[in-house]
Short mmCIF file of C-alpha atoms in Angstrom, two decimals:
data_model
loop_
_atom_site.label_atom_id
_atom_site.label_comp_id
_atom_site.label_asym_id
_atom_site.label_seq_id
_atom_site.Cartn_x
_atom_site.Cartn_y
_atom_site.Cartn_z
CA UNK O 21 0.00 0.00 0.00
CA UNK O 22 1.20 3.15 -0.87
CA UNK O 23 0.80 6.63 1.99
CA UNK O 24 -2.41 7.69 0.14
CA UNK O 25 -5.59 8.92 1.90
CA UNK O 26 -6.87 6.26 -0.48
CA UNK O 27 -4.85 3.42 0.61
CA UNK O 28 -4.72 4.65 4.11
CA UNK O 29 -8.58 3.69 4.18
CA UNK O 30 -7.48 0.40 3.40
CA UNK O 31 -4.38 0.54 5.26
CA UNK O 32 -6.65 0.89 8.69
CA UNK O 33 -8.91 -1.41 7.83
CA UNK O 34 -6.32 -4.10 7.44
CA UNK O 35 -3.34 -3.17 9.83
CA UNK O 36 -3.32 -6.52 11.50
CA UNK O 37 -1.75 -7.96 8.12
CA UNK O 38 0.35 -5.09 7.02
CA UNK O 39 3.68 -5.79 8.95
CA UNK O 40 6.21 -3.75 7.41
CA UNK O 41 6.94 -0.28 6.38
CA UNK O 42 9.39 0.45 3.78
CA UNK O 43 10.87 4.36 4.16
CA UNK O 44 13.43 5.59 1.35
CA UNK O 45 15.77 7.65 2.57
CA UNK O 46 17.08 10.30 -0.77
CA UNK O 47 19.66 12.43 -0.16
CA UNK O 48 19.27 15.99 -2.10
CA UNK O 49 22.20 17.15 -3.37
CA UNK O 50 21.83 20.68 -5.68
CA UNK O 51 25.34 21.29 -6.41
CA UNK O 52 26.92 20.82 -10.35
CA UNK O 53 28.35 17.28 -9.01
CA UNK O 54 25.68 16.15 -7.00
CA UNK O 55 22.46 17.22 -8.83
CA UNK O 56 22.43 14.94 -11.11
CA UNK O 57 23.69 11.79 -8.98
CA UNK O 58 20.95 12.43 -6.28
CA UNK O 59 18.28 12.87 -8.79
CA UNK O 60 19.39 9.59 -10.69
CA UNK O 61 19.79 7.70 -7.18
CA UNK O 62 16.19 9.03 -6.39
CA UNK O 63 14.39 7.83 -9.01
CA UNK O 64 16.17 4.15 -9.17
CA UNK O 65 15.20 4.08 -5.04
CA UNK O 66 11.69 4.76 -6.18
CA UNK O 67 11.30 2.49 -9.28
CA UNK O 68 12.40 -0.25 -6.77
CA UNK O 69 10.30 0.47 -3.96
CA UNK O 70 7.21 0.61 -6.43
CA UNK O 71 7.76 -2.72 -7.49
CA UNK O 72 8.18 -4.12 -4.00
CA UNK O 73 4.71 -2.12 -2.85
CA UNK O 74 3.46 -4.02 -6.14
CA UNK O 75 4.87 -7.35 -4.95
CA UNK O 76 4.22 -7.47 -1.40
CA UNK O 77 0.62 -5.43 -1.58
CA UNK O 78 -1.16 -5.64 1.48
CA UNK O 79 1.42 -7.01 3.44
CA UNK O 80 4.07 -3.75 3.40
CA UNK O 81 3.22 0.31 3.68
CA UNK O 82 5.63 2.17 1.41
CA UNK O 83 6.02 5.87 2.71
CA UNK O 84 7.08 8.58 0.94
CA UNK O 85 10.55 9.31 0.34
CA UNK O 86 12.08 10.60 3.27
CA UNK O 87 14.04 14.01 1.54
CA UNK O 88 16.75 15.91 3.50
CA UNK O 89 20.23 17.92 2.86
CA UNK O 90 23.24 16.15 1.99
CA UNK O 91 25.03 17.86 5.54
CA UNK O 92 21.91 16.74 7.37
CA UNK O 93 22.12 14.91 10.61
CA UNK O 94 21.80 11.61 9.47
CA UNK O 95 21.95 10.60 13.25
CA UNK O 96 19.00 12.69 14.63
CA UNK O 97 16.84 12.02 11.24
CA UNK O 98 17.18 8.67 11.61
CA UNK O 99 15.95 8.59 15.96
CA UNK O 100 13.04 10.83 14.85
CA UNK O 101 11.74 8.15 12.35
CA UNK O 102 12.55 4.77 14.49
CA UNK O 103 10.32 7.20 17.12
CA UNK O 104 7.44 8.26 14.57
CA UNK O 105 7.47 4.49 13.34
CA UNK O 106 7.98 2.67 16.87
CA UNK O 107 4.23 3.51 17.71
CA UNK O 108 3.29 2.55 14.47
CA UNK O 109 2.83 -1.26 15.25
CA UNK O 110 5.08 -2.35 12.58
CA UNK O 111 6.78 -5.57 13.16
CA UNK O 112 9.35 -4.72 10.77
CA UNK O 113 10.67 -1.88 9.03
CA UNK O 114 13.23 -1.65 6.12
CA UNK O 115 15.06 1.63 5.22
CA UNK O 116 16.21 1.55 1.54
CA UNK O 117 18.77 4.25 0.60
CA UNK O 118 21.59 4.85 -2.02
CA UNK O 119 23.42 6.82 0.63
CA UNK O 120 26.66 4.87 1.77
CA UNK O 121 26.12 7.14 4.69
CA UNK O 122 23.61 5.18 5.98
CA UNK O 123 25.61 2.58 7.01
CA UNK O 124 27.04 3.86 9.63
CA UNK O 125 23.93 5.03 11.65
CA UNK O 126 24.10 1.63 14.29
CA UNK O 127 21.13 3.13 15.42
CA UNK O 128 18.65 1.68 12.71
CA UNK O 129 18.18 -1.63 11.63
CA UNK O 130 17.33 -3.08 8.32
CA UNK O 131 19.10 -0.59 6.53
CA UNK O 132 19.21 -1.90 3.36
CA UNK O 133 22.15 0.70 1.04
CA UNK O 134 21.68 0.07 -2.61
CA UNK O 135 23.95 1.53 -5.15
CA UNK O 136 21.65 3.61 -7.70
CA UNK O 137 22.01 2.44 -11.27
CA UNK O 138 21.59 5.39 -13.54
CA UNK O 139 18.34 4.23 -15.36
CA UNK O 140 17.30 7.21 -17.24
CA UNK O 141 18.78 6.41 -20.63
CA UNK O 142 17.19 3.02 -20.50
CA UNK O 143 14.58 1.78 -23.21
CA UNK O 144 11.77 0.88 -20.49
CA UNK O 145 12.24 -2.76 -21.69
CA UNK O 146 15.90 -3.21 -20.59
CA UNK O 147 14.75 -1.21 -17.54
CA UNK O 148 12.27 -3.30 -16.37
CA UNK O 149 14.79 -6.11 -16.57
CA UNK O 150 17.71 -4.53 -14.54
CA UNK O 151 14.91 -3.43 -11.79
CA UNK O 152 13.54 -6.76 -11.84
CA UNK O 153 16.75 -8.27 -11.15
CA UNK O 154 17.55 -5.71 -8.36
CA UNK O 155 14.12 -7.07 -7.20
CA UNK O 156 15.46 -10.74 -7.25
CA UNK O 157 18.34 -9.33 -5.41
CA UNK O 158 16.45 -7.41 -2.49
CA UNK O 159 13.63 -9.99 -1.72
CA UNK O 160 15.77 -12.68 0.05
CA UNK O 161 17.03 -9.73 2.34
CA UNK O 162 12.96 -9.22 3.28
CA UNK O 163 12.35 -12.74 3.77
CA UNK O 164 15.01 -13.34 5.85
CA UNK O 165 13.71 -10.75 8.65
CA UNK O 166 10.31 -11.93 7.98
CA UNK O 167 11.31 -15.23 9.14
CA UNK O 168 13.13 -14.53 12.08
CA UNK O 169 9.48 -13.92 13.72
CA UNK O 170 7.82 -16.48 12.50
#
């Protein structure tokens, strides 16, 4: 489900079942360098996270892309959202980022850091083979956690 007042209807009808929140973290970098990098690493994080929502519907929430600075405090931003999302009842939650930064915040689990492949000169044919494949590569990594509870 995606963080619509549409699926949210559905969302809170059905909570008991949907056990995991996805959040993309996207780094926003204006200068010459990083414009273009950020922008590419954006929409790769958010071709991916469309076709997990798609996969795993009504068993995952995908938020919206979580935006910020590329000097922010990567520390505090990430103990606001474990705090937003603790009382959220979600048995598991997954951060998906193409920030290496990410990493090294100890403070979050499931971190998942995926390096962006620059899709935008793709025919959508090839594309939607490379992002399945990313797919292929992700899902263990979601099943894996999921099982630990089970």
């Amino acid at each position: 489900m995606y963080f619509t007042a549409k699926d949210m209807d559905q969302y809170l009808g059905q909570k008991e079942y949907v056990d995991t929140a996805i959040v993309p973290l996207v780094e926003i970098d204006l200068s010459a360098e990083g414009a273009k990098r950020t922008a590419g690493a954006s929409e790769y994080l958010q071709t991916l996270t469309a076709l997990l929502e798609k996969q795993f519907k009504g068993r995952i929430l995908l938020l919206p892309p979580v935006s910020y600075a590329k000097k922010a405090d990567r520390e505090r931003l990430a103990a606001e959202l474990a705090a937003e999302l603790q009382g959220a009842d979600f048995k598991h939650v997954f951060y998906l980022t193409a920030d290496a930064a990410w990493r090294n915040i100890e403070s979050l689990e499931n971190v998942l850091w995926l390096p962006a492949i620059p899709i935008e000169h793709m025919d959508q044919k090839f594309k939607n083979t490379v992002m399945e494949d990313q797919l292929r590569q992700v899902l263990p990594l979601f099943t894996k956690e999921w099982t630990k509870l089970s």
